[in-house]
Tab-separated table of C-alpha atoms in Angstrom:
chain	number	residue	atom	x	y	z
A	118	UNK	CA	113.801	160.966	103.731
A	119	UNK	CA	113.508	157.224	102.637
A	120	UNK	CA	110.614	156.094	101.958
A	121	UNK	CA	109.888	152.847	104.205
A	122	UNK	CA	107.765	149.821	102.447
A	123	UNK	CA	105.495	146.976	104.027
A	124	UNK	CA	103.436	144.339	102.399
A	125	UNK	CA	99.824	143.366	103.354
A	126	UNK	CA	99.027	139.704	101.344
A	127	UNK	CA	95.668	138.427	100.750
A	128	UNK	CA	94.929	135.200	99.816
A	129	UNK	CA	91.136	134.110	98.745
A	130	UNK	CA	90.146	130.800	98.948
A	131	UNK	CA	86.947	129.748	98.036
A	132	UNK	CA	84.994	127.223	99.485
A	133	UNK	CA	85.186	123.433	98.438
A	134	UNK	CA	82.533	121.187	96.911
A	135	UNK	CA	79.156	121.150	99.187
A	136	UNK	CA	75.589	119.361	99.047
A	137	UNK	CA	73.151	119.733	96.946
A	138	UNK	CA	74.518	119.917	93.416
A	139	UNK	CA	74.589	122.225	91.165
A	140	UNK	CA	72.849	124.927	93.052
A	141	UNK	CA	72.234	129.187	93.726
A	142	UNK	CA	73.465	128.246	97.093
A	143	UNK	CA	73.565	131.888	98.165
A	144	UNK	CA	72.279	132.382	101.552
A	145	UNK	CA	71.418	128.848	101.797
A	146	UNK	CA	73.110	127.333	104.534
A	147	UNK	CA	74.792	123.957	103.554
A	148	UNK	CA	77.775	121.721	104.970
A	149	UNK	CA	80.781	120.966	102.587
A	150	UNK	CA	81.167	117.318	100.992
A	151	UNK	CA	84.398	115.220	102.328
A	152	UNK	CA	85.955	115.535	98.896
A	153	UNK	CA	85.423	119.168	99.001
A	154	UNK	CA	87.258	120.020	102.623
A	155	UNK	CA	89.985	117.830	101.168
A	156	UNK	CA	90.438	120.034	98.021
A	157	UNK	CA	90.567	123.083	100.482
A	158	UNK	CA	93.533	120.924	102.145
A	159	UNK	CA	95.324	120.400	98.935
A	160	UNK	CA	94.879	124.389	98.242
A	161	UNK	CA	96.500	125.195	101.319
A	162	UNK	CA	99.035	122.341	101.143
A	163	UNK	CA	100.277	124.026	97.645
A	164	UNK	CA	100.501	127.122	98.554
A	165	UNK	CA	102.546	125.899	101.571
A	166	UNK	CA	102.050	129.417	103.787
A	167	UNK	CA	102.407	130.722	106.869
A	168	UNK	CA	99.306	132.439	107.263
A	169	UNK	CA	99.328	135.506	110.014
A	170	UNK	CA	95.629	135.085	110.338
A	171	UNK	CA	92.909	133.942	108.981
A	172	UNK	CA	89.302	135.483	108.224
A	173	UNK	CA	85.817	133.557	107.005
A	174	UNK	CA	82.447	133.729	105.843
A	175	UNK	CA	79.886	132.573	108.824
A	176	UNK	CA	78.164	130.292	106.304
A	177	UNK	CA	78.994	126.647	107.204
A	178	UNK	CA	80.747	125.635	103.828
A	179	UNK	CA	83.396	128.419	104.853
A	180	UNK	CA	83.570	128.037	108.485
A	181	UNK	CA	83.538	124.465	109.273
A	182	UNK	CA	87.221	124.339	106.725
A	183	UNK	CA	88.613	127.910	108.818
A	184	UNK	CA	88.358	126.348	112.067
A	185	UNK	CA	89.824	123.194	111.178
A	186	UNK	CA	92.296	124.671	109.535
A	187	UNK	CA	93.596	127.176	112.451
A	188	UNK	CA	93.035	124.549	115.051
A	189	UNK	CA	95.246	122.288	113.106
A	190	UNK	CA	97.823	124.853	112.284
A	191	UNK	CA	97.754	127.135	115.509
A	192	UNK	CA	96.463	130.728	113.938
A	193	UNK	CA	93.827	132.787	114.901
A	194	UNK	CA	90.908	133.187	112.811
A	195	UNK	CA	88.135	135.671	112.989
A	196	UNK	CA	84.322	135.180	111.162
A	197	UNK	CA	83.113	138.472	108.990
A	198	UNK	CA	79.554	138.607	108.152
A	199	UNK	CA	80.576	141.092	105.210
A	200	UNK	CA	81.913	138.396	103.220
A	201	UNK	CA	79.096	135.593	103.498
A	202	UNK	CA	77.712	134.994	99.901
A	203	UNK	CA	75.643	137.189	97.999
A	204	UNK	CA	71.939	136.706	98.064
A	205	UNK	CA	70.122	134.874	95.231
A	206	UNK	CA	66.676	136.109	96.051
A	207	UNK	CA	63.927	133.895	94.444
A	208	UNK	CA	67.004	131.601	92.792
A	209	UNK	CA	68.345	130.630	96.284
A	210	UNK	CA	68.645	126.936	96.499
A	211	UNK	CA	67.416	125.897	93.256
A	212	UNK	CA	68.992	124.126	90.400
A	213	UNK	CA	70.815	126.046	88.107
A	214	UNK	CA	69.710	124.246	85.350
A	215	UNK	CA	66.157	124.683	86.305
A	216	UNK	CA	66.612	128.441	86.835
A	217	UNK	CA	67.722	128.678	83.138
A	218	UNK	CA	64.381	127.169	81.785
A	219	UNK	CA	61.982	128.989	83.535
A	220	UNK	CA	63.584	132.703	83.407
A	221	UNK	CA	65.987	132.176	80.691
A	222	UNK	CA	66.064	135.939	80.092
A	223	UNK	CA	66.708	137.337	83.065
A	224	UNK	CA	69.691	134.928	83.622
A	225	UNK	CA	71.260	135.825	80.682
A	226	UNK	CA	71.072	139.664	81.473
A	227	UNK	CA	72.213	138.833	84.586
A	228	UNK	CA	75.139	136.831	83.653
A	229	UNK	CA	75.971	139.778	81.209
A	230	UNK	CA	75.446	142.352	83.076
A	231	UNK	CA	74.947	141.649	87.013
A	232	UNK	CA	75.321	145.732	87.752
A	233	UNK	CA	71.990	146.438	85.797
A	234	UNK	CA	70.371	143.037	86.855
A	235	UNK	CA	69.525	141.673	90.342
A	236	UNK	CA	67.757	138.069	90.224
A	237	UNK	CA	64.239	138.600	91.626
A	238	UNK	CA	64.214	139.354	95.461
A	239	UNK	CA	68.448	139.253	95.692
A	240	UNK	CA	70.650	141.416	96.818
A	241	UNK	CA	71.635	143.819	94.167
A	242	UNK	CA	75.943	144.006	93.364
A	243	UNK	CA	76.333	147.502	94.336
A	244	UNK	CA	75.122	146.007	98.044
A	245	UNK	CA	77.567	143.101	97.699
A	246	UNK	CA	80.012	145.569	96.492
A	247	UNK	CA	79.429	147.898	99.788
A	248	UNK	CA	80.304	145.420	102.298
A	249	UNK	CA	83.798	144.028	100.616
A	250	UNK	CA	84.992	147.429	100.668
A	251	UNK	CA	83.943	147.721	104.257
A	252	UNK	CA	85.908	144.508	104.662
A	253	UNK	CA	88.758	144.878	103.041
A	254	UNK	CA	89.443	148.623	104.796
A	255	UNK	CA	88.913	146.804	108.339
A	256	UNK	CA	91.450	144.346	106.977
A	257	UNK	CA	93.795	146.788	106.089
A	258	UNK	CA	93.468	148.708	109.058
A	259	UNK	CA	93.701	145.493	111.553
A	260	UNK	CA	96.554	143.475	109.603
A	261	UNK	CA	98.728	145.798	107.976
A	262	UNK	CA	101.864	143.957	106.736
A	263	UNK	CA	100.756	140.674	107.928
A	264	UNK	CA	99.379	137.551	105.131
A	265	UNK	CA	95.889	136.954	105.316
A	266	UNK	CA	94.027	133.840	104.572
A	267	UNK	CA	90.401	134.773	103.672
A	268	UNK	CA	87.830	131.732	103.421
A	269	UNK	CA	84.834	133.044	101.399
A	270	UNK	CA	82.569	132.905	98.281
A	271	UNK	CA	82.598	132.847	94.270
A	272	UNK	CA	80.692	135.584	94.350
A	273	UNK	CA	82.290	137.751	96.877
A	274	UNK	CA	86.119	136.693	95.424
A	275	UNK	CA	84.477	137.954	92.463
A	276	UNK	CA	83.007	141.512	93.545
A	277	UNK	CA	86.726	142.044	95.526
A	278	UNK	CA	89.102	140.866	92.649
A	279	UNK	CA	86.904	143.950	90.248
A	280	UNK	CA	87.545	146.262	93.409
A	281	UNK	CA	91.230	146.000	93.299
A	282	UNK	CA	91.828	146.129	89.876
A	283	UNK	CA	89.214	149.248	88.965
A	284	UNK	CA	86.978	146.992	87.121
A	285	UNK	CA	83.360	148.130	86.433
A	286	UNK	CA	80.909	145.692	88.437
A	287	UNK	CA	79.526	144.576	85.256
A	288	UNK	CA	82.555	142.560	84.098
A	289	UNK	CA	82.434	140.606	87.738
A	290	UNK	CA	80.722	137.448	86.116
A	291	UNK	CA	83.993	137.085	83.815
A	292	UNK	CA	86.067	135.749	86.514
A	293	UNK	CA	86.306	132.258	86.396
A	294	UNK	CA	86.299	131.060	90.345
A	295	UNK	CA	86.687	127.049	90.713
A	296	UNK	CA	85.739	125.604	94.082
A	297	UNK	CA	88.636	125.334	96.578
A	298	UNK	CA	90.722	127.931	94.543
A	299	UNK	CA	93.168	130.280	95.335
A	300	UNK	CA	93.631	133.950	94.277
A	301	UNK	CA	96.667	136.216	95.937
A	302	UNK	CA	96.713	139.398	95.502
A	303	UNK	CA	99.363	142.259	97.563
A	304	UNK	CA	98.906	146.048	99.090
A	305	UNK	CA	102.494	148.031	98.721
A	306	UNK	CA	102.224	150.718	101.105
A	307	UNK	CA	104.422	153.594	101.380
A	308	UNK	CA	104.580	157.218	102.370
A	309	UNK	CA	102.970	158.407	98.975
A	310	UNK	CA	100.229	155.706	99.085
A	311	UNK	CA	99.679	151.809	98.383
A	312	UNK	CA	99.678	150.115	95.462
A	313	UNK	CA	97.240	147.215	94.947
A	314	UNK	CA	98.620	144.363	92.666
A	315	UNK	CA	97.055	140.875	91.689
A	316	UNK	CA	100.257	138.178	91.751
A	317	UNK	CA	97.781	135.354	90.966
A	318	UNK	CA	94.431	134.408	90.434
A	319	UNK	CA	93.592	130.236	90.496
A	320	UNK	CA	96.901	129.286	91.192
A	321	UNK	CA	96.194	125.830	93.076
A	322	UNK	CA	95.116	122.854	90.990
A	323	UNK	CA	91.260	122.516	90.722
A	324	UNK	CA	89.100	120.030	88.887
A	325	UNK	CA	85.487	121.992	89.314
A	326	UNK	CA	84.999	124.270	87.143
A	327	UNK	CA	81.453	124.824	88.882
A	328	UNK	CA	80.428	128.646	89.661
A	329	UNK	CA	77.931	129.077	91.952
């Protein structure tokens, strides 16, 4: 017997520029700027898809780009609370810059190691790492074969990018996740099982390097 293929596509695009600066956003609630829902425009405009569906975060920096964008293009979008951002605890909504000089250690091991060290009060990575899985399984199961736009976080594109490619949550830090970027990555499925494969990772033009 043949074996019979289909493809399940996942793009991740993370939100665009917001207010407040260079911030632990986190949980914190906060509207995009202009120039960052435009960048989210030009994303989507170069990868010129099709999208099947799309999925978002339920924090406003997500949201308010997903429903614009499958308004304006006719699709269907659904919001999952599993992929809002990860918790900063005690660093939520505070200036990066100022977190670095007043716990300067526990920053660093952080940034090193995120597996081994939670900021203070936060939601620890193997928490974060709990609810992408649960995620990306309902995904699977609900849109099989179809191209999926997923609206989300650095910190979430992050923890899911490790997933699929059997990366120890320790390393998730060393992916570099611009704001309004684009990562694509592909489920083969097939009698004996699926295959997971990353086909690109940043592939739309960015100018913010910023990763919170």
């Amino acid at each position: 017997m043949t074996n019979e293929f289909s493809t399940t596509t996942i793009d991740l695009l993370r939100h665009g520029e917001c207010e407040g600066g260079r911030i632990f956003r986190g949980a914190t609630d906060v509207p995009l700027l202009p120039g960052g829902f435009a960048k989210m425009r030009q994303a989507c405009n170069f990868a010129d898809e099709k999208w099947d569906h799309v999925i978002s975060s339920p924090l406003n920096r997500c949201r308010q780009f997903a429903k614009s964008l499958a308004n304006q293009d006719d699709l269907t979008l659904s919001i999952e609370d599993d992929i809002r951002e990860m918790s900063f605890g005690d660093w939520d909504g505070r200036e990066i810059e100022s977190v670095w000089q007043d716990s300067e250690a526990k920053m660093e091991a952080w940034s090193h190691d995120p597996s081994m060290n939670t900021p203070p009060n936060g939601e620890p990575i193997g928490d974060v790492l709990a609810r992408v899985i649960q995620f990306y399984s309902e995904l699977l199961r609900n849109h099989k074969s179809k191209h999926i736009l997923v609206v989300t976080h650095g910190g979430i594109i992050r923890v899911m990018l490790a997933h699929i490619l059997n990366m120890p949550m320790s390393c998730v830090n060393r992916f570099d996740v611009p704001y309004a970027s684009l990562s694509r990555f592909a489920v083969y499925h097939s009698e004996s099982g699926d295959i997971t494969k990353l086909i690109a990772h940043n592939f739309a033009p960015s100018n913010d390097c910023s990763s919170k």
